[in-house]
PDB file of C-alpha atoms and ligand atoms in Angstrom:
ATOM      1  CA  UNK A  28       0.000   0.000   0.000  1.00 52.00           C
ATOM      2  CA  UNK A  29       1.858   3.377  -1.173  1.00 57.00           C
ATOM      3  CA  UNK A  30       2.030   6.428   0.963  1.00 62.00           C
ATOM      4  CA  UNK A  31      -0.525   8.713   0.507  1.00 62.00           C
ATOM      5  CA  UNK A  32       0.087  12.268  -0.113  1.00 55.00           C
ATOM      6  CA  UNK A  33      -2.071  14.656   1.946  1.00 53.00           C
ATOM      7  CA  UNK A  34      -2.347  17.975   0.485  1.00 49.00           C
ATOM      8  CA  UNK A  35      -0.518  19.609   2.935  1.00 47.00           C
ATOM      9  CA  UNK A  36       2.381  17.600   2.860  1.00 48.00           C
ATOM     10  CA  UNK A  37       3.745  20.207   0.150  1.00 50.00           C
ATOM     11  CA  UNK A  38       3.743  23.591   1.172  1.00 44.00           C
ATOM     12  CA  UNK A  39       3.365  25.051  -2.074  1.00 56.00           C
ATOM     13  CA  UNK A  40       0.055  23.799  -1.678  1.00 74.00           C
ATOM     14  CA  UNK A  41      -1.198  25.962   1.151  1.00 87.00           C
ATOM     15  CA  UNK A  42      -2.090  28.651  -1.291  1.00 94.00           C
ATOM     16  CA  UNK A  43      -4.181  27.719  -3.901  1.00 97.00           C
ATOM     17  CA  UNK A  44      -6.647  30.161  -3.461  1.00 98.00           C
ATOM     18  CA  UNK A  45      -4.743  33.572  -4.672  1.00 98.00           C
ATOM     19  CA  UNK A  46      -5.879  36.117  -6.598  1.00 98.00           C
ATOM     20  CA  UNK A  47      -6.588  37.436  -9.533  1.00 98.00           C
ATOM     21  CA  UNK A  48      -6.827  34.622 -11.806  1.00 98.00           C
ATOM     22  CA  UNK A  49      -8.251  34.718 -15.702  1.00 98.00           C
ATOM     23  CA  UNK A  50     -11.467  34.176 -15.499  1.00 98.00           C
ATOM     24  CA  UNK A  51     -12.729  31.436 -19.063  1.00 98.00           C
ATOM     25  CA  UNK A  52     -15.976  32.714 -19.065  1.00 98.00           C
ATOM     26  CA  UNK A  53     -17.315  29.428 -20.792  1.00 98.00           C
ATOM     27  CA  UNK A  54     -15.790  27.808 -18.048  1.00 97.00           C
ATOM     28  CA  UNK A  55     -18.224  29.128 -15.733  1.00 98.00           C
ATOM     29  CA  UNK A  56     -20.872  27.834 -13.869  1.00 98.00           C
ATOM     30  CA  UNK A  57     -24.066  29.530 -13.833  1.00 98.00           C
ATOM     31  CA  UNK A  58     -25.615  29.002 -10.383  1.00 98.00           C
ATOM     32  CA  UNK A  59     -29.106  29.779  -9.947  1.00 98.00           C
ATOM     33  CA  UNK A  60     -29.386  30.226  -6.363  1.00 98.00           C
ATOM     34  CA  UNK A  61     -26.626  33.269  -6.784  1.00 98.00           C
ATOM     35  CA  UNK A  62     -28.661  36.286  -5.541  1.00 98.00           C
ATOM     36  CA  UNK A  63     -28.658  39.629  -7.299  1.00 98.00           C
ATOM     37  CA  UNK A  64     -26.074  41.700  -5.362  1.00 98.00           C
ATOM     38  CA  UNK A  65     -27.501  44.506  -2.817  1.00 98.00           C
ATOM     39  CA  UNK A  66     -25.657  47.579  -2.270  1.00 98.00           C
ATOM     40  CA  UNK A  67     -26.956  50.050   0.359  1.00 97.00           C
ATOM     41  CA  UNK A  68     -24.339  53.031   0.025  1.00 97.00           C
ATOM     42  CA  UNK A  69     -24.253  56.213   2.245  1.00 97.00           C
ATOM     43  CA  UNK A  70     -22.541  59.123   0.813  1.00 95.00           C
ATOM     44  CA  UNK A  71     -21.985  60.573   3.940  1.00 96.00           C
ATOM     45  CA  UNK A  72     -19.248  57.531   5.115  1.00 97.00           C
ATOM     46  CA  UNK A  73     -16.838  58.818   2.472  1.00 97.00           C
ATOM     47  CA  UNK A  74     -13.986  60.299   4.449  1.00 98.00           C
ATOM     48  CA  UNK A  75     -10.222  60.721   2.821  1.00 98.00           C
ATOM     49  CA  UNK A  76      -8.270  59.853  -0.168  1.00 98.00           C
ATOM     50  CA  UNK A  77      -5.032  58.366   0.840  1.00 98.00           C
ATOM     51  CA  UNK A  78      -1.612  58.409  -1.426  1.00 97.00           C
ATOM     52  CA  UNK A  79      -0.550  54.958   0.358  1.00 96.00           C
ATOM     53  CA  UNK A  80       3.122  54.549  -2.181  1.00 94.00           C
ATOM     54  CA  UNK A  81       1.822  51.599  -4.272  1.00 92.00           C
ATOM     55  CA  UNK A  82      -2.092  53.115  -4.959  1.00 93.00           C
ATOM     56  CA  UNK A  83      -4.479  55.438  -3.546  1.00 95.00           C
ATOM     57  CA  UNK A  84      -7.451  54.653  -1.439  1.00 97.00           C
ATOM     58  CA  UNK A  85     -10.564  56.381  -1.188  1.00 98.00           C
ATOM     59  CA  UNK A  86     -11.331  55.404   2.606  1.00 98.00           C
ATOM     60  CA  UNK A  87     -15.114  55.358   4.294  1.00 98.00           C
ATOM     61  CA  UNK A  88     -16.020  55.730   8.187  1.00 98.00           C
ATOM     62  CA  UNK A  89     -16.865  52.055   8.725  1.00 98.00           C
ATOM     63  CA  UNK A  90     -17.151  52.490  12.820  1.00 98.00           C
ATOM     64  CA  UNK A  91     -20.831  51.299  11.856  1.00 98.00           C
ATOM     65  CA  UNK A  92     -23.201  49.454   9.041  1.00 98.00           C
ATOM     66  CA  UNK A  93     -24.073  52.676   7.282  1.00 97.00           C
ATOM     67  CA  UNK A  94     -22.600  51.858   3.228  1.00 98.00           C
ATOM     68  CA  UNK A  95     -22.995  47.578   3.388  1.00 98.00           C
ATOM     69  CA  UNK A  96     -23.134  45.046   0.612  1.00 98.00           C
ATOM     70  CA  UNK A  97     -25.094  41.822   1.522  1.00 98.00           C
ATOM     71  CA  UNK A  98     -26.713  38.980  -0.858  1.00 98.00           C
ATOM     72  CA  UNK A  99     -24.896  38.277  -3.969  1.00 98.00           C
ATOM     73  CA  UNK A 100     -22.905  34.951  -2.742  1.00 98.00           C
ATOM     74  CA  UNK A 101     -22.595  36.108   0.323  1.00 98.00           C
ATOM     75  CA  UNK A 102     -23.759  34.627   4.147  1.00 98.00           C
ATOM     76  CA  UNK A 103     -23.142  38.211   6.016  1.00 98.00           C
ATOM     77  CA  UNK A 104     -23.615  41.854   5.920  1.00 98.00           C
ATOM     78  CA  UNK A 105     -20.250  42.858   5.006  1.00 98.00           C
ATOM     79  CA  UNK A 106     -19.463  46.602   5.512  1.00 98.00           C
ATOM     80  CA  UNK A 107     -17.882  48.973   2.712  1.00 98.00           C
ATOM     81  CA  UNK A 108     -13.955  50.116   4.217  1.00 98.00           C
ATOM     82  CA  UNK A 109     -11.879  51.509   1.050  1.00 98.00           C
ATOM     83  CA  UNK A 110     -12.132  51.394  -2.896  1.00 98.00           C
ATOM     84  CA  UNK A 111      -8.881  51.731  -4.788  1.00 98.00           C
ATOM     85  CA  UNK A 112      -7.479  51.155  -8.115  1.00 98.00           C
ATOM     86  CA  UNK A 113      -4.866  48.878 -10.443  1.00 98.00           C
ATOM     87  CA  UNK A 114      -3.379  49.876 -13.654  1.00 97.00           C
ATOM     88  CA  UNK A 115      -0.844  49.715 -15.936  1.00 97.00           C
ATOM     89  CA  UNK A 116       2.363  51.113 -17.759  1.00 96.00           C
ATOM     90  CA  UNK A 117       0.161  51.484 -21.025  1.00 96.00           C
ATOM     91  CA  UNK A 118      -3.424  51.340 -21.703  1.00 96.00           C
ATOM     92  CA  UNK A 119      -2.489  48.618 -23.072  1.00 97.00           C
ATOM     93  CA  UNK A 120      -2.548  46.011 -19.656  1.00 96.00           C
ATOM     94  CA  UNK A 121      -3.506  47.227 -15.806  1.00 97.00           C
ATOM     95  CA  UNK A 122      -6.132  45.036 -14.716  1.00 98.00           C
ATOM     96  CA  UNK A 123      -6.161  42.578 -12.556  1.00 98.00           C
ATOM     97  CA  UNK A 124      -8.609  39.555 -13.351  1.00 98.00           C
ATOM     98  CA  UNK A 125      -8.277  38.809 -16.759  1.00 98.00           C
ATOM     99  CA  UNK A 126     -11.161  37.889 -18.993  1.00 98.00           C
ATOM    100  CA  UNK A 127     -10.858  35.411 -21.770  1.00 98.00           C
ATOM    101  CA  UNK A 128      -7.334  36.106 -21.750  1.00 98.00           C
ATOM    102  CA  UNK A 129      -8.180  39.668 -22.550  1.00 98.00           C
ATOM    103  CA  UNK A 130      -6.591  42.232 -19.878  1.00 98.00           C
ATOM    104  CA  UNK A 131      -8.418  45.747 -19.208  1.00 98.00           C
ATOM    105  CA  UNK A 132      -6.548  49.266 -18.639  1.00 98.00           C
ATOM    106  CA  UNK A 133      -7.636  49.036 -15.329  1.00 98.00           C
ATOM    107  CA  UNK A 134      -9.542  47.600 -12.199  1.00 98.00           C
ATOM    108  CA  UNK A 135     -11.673  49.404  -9.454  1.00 98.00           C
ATOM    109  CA  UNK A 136     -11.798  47.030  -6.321  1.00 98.00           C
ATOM    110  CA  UNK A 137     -14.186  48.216  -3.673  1.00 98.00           C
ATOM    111  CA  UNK A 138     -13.192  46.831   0.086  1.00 98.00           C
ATOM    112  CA  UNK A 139     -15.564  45.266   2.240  1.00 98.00           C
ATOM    113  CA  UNK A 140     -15.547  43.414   5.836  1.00 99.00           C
ATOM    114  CA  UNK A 141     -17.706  40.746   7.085  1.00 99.00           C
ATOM    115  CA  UNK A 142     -19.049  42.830  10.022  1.00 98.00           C
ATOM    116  CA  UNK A 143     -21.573  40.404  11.336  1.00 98.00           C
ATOM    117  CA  UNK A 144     -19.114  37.611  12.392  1.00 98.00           C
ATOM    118  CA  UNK A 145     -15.795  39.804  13.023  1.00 98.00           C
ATOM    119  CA  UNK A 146     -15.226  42.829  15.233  1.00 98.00           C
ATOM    120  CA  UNK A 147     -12.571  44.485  13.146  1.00 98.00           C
ATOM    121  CA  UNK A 148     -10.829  44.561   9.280  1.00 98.00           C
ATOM    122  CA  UNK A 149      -8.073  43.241  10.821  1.00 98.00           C
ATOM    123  CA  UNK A 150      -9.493  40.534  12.293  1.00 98.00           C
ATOM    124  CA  UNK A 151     -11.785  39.714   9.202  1.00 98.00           C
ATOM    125  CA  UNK A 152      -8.779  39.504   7.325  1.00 98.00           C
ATOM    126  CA  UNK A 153      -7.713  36.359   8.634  1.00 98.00           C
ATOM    127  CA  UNK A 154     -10.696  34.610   8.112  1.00 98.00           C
ATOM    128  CA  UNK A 155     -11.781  32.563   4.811  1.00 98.00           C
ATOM    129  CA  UNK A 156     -15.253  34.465   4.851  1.00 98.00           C
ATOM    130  CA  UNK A 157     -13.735  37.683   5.847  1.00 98.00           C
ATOM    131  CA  UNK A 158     -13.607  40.006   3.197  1.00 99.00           C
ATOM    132  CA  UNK A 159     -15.566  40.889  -0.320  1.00 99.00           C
ATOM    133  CA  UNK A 160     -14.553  42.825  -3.170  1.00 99.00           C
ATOM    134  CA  UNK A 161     -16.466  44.020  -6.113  1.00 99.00           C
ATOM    135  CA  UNK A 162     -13.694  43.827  -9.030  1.00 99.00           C
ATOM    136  CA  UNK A 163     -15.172  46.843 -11.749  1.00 98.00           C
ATOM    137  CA  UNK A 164     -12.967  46.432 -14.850  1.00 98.00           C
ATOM    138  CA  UNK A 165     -12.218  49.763 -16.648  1.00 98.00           C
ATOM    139  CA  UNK A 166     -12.364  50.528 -20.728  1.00 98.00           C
ATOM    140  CA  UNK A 167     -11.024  52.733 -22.619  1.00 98.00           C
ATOM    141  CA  UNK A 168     -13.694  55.154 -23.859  1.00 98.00           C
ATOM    142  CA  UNK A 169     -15.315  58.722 -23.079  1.00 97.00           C
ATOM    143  CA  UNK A 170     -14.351  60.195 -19.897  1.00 98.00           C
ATOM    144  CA  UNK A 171     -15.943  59.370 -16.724  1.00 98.00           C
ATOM    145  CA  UNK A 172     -17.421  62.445 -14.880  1.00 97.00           C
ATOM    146  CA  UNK A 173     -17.577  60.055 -11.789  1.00 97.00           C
ATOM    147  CA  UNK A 174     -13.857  59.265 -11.960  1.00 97.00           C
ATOM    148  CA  UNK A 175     -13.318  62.820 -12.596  1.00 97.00           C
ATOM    149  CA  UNK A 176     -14.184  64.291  -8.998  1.00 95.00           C
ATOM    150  CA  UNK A 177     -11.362  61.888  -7.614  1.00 96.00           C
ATOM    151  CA  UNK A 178      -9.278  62.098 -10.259  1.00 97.00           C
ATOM    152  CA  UNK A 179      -9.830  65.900  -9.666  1.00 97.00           C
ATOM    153  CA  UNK A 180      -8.343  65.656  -6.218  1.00 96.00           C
ATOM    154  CA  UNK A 181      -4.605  63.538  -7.180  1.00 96.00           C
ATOM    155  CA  UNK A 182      -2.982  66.608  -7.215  1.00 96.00           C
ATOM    156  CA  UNK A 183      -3.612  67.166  -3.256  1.00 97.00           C
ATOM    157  CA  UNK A 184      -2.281  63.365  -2.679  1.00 97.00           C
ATOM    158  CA  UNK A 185       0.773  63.210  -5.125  1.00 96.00           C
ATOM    159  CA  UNK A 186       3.546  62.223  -2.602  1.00 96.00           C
ATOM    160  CA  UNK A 187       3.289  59.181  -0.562  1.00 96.00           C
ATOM    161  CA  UNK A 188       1.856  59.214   2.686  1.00 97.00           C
ATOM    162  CA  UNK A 189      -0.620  62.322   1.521  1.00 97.00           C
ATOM    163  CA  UNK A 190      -4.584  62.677   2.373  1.00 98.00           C
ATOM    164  CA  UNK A 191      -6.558  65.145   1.634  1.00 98.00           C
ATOM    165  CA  UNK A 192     -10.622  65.338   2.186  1.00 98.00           C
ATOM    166  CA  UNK A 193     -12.774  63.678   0.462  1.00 97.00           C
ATOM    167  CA  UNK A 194     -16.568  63.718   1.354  1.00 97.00           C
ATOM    168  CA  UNK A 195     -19.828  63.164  -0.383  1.00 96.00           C
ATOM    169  CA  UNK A 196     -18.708  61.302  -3.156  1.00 96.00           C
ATOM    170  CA  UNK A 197     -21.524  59.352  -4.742  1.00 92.00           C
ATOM    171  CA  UNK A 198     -19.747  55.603  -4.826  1.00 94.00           C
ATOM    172  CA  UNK A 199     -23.129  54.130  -6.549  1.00 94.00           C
ATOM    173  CA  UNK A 200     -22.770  56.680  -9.661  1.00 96.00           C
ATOM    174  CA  UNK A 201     -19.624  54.602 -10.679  1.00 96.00           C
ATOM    175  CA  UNK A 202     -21.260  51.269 -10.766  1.00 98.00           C
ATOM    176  CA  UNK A 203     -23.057  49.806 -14.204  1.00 97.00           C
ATOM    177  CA  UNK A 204     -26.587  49.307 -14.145  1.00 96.00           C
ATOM    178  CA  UNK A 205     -26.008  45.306 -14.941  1.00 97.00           C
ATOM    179  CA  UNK A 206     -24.487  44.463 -12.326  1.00 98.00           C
ATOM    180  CA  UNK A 207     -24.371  40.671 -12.890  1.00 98.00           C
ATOM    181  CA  UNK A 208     -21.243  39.361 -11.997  1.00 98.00           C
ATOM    182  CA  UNK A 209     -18.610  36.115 -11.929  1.00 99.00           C
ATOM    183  CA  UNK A 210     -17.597  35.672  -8.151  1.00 99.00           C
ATOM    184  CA  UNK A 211     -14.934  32.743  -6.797  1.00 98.00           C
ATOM    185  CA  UNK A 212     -12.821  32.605  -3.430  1.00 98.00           C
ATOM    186  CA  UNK A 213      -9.753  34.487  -3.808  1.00 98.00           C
ATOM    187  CA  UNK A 214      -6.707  36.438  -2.086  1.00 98.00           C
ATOM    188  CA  UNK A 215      -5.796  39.885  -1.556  1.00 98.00           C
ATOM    189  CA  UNK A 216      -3.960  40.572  -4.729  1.00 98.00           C
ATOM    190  CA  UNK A 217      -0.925  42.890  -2.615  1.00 97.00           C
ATOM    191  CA  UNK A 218       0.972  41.832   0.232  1.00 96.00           C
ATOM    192  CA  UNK A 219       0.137  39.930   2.927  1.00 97.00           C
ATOM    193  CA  UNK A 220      -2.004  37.424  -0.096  1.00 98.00           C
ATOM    194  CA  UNK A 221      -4.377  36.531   2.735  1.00 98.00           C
ATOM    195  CA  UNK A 222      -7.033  34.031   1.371  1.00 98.00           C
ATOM    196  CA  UNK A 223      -9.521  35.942   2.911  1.00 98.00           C
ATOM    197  CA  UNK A 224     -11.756  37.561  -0.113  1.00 99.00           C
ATOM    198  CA  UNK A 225     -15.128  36.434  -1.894  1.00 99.00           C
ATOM    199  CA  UNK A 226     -14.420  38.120  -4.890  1.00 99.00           C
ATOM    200  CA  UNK A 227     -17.042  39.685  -6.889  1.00 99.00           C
ATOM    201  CA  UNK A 228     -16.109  40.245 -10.616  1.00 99.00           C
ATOM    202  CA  UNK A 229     -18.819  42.377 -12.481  1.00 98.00           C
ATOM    203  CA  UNK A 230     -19.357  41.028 -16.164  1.00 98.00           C
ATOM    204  CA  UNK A 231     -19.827  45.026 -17.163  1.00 98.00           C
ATOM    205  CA  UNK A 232     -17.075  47.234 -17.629  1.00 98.00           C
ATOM    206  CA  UNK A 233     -17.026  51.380 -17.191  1.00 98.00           C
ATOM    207  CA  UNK A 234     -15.457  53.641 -19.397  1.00 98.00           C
ATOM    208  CA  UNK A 235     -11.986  56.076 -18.375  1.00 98.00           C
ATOM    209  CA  UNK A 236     -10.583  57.766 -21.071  1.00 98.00           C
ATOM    210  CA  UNK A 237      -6.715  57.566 -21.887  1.00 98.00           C
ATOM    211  CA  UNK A 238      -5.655  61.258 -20.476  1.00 98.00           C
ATOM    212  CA  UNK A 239      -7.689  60.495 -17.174  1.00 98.00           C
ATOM    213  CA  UNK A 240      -5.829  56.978 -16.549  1.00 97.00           C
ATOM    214  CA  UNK A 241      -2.682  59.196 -17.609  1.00 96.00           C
ATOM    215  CA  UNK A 242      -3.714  61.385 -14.716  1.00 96.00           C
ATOM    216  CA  UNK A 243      -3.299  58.206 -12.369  1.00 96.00           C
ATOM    217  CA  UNK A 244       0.183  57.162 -13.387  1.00 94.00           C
ATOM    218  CA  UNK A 245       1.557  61.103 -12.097  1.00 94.00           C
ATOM    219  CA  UNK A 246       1.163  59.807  -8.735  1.00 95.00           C
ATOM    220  CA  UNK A 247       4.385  59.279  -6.782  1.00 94.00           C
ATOM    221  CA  UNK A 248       5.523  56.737  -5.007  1.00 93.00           C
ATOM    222  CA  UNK A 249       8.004  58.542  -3.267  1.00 94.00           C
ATOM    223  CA  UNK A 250       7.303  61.225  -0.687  1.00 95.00           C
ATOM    224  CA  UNK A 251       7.760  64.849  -0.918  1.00 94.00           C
ATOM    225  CA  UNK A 252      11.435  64.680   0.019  1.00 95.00           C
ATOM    226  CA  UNK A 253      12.945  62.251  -2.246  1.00 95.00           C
ATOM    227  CA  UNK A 254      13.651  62.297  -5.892  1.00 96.00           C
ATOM    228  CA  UNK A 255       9.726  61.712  -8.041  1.00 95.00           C
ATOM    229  CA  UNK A 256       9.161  58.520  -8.897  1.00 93.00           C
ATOM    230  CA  UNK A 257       5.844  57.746 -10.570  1.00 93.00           C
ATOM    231  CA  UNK A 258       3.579  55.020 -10.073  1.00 90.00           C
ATOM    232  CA  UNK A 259       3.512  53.368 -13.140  1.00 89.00           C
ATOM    233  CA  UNK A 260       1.683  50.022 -13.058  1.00 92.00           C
ATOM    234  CA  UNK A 261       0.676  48.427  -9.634  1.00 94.00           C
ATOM    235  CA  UNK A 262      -1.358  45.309 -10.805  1.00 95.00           C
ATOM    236  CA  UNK A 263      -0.337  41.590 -10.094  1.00 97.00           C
ATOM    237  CA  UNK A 264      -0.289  38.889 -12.333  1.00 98.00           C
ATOM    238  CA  UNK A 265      -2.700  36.225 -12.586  1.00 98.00           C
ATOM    239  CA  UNK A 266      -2.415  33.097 -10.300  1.00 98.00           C
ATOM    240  CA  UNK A 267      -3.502  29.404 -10.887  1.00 98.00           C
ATOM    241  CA  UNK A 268      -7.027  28.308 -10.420  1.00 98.00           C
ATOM    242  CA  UNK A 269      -6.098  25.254  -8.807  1.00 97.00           C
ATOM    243  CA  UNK A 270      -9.266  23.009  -7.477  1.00 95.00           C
ATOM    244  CA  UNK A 271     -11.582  26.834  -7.404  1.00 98.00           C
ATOM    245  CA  UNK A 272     -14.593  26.847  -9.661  1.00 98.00           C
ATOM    246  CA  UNK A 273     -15.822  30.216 -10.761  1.00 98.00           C
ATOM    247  CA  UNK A 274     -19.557  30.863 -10.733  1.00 98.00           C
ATOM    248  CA  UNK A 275     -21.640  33.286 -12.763  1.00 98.00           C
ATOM    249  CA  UNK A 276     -24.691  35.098 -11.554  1.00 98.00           C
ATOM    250  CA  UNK A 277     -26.270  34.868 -15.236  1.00 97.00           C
ATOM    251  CA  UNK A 278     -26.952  32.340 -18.400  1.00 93.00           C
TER     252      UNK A 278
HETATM  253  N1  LIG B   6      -6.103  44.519  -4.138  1.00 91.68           N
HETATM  254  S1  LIG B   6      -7.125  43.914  -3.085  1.00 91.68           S
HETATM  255  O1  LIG B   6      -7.073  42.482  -3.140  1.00 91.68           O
HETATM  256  O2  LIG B   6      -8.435  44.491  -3.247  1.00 91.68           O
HETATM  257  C1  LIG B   6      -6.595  44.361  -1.508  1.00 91.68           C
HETATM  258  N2  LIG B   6      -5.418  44.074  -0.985  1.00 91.68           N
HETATM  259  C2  LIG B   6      -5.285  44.577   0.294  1.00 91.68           C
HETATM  260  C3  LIG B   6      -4.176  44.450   1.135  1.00 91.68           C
HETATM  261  F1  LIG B   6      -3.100  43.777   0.720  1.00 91.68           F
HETATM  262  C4  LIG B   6      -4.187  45.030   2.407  1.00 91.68           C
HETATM  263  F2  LIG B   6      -3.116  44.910   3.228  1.00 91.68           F
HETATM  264  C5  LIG B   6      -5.292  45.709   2.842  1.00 91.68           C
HETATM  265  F3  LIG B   6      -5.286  46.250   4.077  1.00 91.68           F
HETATM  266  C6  LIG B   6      -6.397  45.837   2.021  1.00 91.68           C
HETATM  267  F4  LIG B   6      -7.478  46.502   2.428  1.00 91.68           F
HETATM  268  C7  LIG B   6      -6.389  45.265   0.749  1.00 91.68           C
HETATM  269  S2  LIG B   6      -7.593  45.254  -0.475  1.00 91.68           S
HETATM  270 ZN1  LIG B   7      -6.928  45.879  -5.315  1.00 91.68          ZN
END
């Protein structure tokens, strides 16, 4: 009788759950008990846009359930924290997930917590069920008048480590109207990787024109004192699939 081989007698297998990944969109499986996402979004929760080095985060008051995404695939209220961005060098790559083998520009991910089981982020991050995030792929078209108001405000964060205001911004204008989406278990795409994130893929891209994703590649990475370095691409490649299946929300 041979030895068996557990799966974690080989480290490398102890993460096979990172993110993003190309998503075959043939490949997935339509699952009809996937319920239509529901967004409640306060305006009033949006607090501060952050220059953090590697992106910039538009961060929320999440001290209570006020802007919360529940249903979709998910089990708990989970409670809205930060939305940021990925892109690239060119237009030519910058997102993230990957669709058909087809990359985007760039990727809007919008941070949430699962508030209802966990008492903190931080502590929701090391759980399997602890975070979502609704992946928004970005095309190259007309510019976005929604993008525009933050895009409007770089200047104020250009150095690392910079915040500036950044109240009343109207999250739910920047969404599609179809929001049907592809949604798997995933990582956090930027160090640590936890394995902590239902992701939430919307099928629907929105439009950023060229000169306004030009505007997000003059942020620095470096702070005011040192020499300017720009951040030109901040987007990780995509990972294996391994054993995950990715569901659709739609035929
Ligand atoms: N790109 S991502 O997967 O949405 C994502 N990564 C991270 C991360 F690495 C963090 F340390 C963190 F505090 C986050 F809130 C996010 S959110
Ligand atoms: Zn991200």
């Amino acid at each position: 009788m041979g030895a068996t081989v557990s799966q974690d007698d080989n480290d490398s297998d102890c993460h096979t759950h990172q993110s993003p990944i190309n998503i075959w969109t043939k490949m997935a499986l339509y699952d009809p008990f996937l319920k239509p996402l529901k967004i409640q979004y306060d305006p009033t929760t949006s607090r501060k846009i952050v220059n953090l080095g590697h992106c910039f985060n538009v961060e929320f008051d999440d001290t209570s359930d006020m802007s919360v995404l529940s249903d979709g695939p998910l089990n708990s209220r989970y409670r809205l924290r930060q939305f940021h961005f990925h892109w690239g060098s060119s237009d030519k790559d910058g997102s993230e997930h990957v669709i058909d083998g087809n990359v985007y520009p760039a990727e809007l991910h919008i941070v949430y917590w699962n508030s209802q089981k966990y008492e903190s982020f931080e502590e929701a991050a090391k759980h399997p069920d602890g975070l979502a995030v609704i992946g928004v792929l970005l095309k190259i078209g007309e510019a976005n008048p929604v993008l525009q108001t933050i895009i409007e405000h770089l200047d104020d964060v250009k150095t690392k480590g910079k915040e500036h205001s950044f109240t009343k911004y109207n999250l739910a204008r920047l969404l599609p109207n179809d929001l049907d989406y592809w949604t798997y278990h995933g990582s956090l795409t930027t160090e640590p990787y936890f394995e902590c994130v239902t992701w939430i893929v919307l099928q629907r891209a929105i439009p950023i024109s060229s000169a306004q994703l030009t505007r997000f590649r003059g942020l620095l990475c470096t702070s005011e004192y040192e020499k300017p370095v720009p951040i030109m691409e901040n987007h990780r490649p995509v990972q294996l699939l391994h054993d995950r299946v990715v569901r659709s929300s739609r035929l």
